[in-house]
XYZ file of C-alpha atoms in Angstrom:
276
model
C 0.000 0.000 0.000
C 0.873 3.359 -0.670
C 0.219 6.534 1.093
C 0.331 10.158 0.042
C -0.294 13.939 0.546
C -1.741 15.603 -2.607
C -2.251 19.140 -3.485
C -6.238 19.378 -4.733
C -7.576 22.562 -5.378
C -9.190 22.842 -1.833
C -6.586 22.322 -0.454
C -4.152 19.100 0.426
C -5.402 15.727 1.530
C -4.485 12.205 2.497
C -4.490 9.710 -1.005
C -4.023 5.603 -0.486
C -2.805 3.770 -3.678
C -1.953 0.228 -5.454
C -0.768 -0.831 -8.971
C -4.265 0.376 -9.931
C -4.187 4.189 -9.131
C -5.291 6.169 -6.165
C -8.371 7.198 -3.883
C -8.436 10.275 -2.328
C -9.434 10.443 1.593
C -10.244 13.584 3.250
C -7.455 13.777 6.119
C -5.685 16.803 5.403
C -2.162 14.360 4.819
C -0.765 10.830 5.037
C 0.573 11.713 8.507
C -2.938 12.579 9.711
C -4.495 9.220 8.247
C -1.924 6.998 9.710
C -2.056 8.719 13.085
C -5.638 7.187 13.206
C -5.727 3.845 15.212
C -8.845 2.634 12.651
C -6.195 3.650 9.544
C -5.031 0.293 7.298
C -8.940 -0.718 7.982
C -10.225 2.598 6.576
C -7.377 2.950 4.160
C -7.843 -1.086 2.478
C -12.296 -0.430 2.722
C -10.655 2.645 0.201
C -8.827 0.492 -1.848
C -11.863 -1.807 -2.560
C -13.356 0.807 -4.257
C -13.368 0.705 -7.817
C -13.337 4.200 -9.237
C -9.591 5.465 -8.819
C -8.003 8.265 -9.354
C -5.477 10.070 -11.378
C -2.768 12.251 -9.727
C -0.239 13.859 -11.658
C 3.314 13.748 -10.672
C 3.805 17.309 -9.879
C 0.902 17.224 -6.963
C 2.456 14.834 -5.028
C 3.728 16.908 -1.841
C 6.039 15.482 0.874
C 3.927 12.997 2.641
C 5.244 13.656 6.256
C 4.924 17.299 6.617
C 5.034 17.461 10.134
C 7.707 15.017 11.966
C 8.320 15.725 15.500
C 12.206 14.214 15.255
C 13.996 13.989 12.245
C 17.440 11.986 12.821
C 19.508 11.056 10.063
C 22.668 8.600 9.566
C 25.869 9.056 7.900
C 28.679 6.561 6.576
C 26.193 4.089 6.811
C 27.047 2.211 3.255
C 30.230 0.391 3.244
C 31.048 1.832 -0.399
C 30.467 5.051 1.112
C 32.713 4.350 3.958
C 35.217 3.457 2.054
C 35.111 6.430 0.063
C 35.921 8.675 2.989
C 38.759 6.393 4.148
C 37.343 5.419 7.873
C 36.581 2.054 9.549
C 33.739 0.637 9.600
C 31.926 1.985 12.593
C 30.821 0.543 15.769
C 27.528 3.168 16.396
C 25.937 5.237 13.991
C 26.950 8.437 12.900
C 23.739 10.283 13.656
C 22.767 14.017 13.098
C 19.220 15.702 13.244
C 17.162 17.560 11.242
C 14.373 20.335 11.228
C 11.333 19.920 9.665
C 11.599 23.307 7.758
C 14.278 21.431 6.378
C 12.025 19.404 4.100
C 10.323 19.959 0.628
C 7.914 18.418 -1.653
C 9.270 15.640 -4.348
C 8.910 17.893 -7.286
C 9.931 20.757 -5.221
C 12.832 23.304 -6.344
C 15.718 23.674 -3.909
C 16.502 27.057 -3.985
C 19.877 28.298 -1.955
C 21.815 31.073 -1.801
C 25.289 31.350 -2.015
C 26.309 27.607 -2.690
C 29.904 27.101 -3.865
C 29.665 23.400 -2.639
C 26.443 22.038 -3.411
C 26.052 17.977 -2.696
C 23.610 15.358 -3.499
C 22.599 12.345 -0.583
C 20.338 9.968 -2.219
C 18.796 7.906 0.675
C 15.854 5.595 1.881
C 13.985 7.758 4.853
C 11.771 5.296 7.674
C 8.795 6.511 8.612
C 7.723 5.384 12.233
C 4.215 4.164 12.999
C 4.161 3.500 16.773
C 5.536 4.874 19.788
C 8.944 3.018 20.986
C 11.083 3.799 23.492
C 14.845 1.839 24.605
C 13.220 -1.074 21.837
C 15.365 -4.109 20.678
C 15.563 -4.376 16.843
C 12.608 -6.400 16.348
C 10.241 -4.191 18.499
C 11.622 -1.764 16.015
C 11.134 -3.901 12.912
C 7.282 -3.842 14.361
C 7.314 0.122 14.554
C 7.981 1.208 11.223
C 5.130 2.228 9.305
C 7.104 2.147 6.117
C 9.302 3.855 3.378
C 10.131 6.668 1.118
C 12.794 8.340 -0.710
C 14.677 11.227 0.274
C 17.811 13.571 -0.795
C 20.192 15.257 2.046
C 21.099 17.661 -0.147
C 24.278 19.355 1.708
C 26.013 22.632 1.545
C 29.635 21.202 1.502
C 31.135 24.465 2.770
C 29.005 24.882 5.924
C 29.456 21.704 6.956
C 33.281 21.588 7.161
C 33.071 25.009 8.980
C 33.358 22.922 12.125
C 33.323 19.236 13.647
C 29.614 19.622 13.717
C 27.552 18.480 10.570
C 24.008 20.837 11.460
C 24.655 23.962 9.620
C 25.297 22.316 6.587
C 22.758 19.413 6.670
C 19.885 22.174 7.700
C 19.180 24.491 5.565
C 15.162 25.497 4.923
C 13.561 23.332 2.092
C 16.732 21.462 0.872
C 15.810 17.945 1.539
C 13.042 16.947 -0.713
C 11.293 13.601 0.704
C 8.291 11.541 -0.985
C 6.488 10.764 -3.587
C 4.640 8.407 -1.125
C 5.337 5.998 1.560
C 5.292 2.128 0.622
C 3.923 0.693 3.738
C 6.601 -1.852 5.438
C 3.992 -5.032 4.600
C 5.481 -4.396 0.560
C 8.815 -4.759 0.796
C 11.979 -5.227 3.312
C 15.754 -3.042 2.453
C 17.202 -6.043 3.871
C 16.604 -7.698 0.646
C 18.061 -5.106 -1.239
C 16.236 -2.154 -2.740
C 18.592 0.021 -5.968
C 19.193 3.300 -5.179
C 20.165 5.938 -7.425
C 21.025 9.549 -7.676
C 21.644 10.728 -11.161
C 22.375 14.942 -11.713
C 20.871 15.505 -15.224
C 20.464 12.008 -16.433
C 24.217 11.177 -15.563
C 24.463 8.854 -12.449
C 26.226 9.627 -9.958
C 25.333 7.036 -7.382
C 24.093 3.740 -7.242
C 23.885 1.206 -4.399
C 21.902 -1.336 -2.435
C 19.941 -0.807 0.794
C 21.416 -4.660 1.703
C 25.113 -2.540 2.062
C 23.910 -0.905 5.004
C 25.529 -1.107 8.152
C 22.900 -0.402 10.547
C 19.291 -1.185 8.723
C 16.326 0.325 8.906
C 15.426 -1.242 12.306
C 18.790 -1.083 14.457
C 18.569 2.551 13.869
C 15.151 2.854 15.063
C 16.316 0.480 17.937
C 19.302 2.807 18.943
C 17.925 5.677 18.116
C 15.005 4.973 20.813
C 17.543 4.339 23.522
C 18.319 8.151 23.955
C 15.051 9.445 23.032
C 11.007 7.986 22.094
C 9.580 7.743 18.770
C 6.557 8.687 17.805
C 4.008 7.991 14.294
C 5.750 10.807 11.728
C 8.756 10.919 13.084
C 11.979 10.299 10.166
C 15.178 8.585 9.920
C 16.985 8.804 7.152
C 19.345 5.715 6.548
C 22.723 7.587 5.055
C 23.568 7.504 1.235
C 25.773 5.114 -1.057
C 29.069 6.166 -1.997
C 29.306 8.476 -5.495
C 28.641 12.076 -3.626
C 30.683 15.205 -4.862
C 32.341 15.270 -1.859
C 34.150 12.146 -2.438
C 35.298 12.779 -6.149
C 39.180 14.140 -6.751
C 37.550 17.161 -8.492
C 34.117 17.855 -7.236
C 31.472 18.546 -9.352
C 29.155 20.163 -7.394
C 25.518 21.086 -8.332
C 25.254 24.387 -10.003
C 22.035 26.323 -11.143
C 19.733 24.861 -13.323
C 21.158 20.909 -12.594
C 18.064 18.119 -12.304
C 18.354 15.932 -9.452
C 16.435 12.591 -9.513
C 16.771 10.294 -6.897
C 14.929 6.749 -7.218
C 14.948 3.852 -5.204
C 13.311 0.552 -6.582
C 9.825 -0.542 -5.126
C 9.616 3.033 -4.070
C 9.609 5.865 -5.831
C 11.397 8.547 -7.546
C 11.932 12.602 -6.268
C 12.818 15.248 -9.207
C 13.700 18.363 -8.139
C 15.432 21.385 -10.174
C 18.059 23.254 -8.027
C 17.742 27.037 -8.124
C 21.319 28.605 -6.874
C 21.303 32.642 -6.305
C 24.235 34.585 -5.577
């Protein structure tokens, strides 16, 4: 099952889908459906209807506009890992995010004064129930499923200092969507392809199986420190192939086309938008 926040022209609401298209609900956004206790009941009574409907790509919005915590990993792929020149680690890397920080999956990202501009491709885990100090398979049982996201970076804010933040924050620079595939479709563990290609040129391409902490050992240790709650994001790190990695960067410059895909999933396509 899918789930998804569409733009209609009274406004935006909650949309369940299959292979065979879409029905629109009237919760105001996936997040607000799946909060429900009654919601896989109401959502599969919506999928037995037979009159769907047709959603174009560019009214898709980010389907999780409202997390409460978003906490991301880095050097979580061993390509990637191996790219920087470190060890494998022991713990994750982990960082947070703001939801500001998000945009829609057909959104532009539009930055100022970005010498070093860097693509992330990554799968993002949406959690479904509360956990707190959970073992990985409590976890496993939280997540309310997947989507695709892009930690776009600004390279030279981020090696200001030690800290990652200012350069992984930045308003409406990590696009996220175009749905959520509910965690009863498909398992990273198996190994999903994802891609990042900056105007039809690939740039990265790995396998959600290279991960060194999955989808639910992050949740687990994540939830040690702090609860999680339904909405709440954490995005899984990104495959080697990232600017920052290359002997002569390329960064992203005005104009570029980002699409980031991940099989099973979905596919974001934004247009960065650089000003001086």
């Amino acid at each position: 099952m899918r789930l998804a926040t569409v733009r209609r022209p009274d406004g935006t609401h909650a949309a369940v889908g299959d292979d065979a298209g879409w029905v629109v609900l009237d919760e105001a956004d996936a997040q607000t459906l799946a909060s429900s206790p009654r919601w896989r009941t109401r959502a599969e009574a919506a999928l037995r209807h037979p009159a769907r409907t047709e959603i174009a790509p560019d009214a898709f919005e980010n389907p999780v506009p409202r997390p409460g915590k978003i906490l991301c990993c880095g050097l979580n792929y061993r390509e990637h890992i191996l790219e920087t020149g470190r060890a494998v680690p022991e713990f994750p890397t982990l960082f947070a995010k703001f939801a500001d920080t998000l945009t829609g999956p057909t959104d532009d990202i539009a930055v100022r004064g970005a010498p070093k501009l860097d693509w992330e491709a990554e799968l993002a885990v949406v959690v479904g129930a509360e956990i707190r100090r959970a073992d990985s398979e409590t976890a496993r049982s939280a997540i309310l499923g997947y989507t695709v996201a892009n930690d776009v970076s600004l390279r030279d804010w981020q090696q200001r200092t030690l800290q990652w933040l200012q350069g992984k924050a930045f308003d409406a620079t990590t696009p996220i969507g175009p749905w959520v595939v509910t965690a009863d479709e498909l398992d990273p563990r198996d190994g999903l392809r994802i891609r990042c290609a900056v105007n039809d040129q690939v740039m990265q391409e790995g396998d959600t199986a290279d991960l060194v902490f999955d989808a639910a050992d992050l949740l687990a240790y994540v939830s040690q420190f702090t609860v999680l709650r339904p909405g709440d994001l954490v995005l899984t790190g990104t495959p080697g192939g990232v600017a920052l990695g290359m002997p002569d960067p390329r960064w992203l410059r005005d104009g570029d086309v980002l699409t980031t895909t991940i099989d099973g999933i979905g596919a974001l396509r934004n247009v960065i938008r650089v000003a001086a």
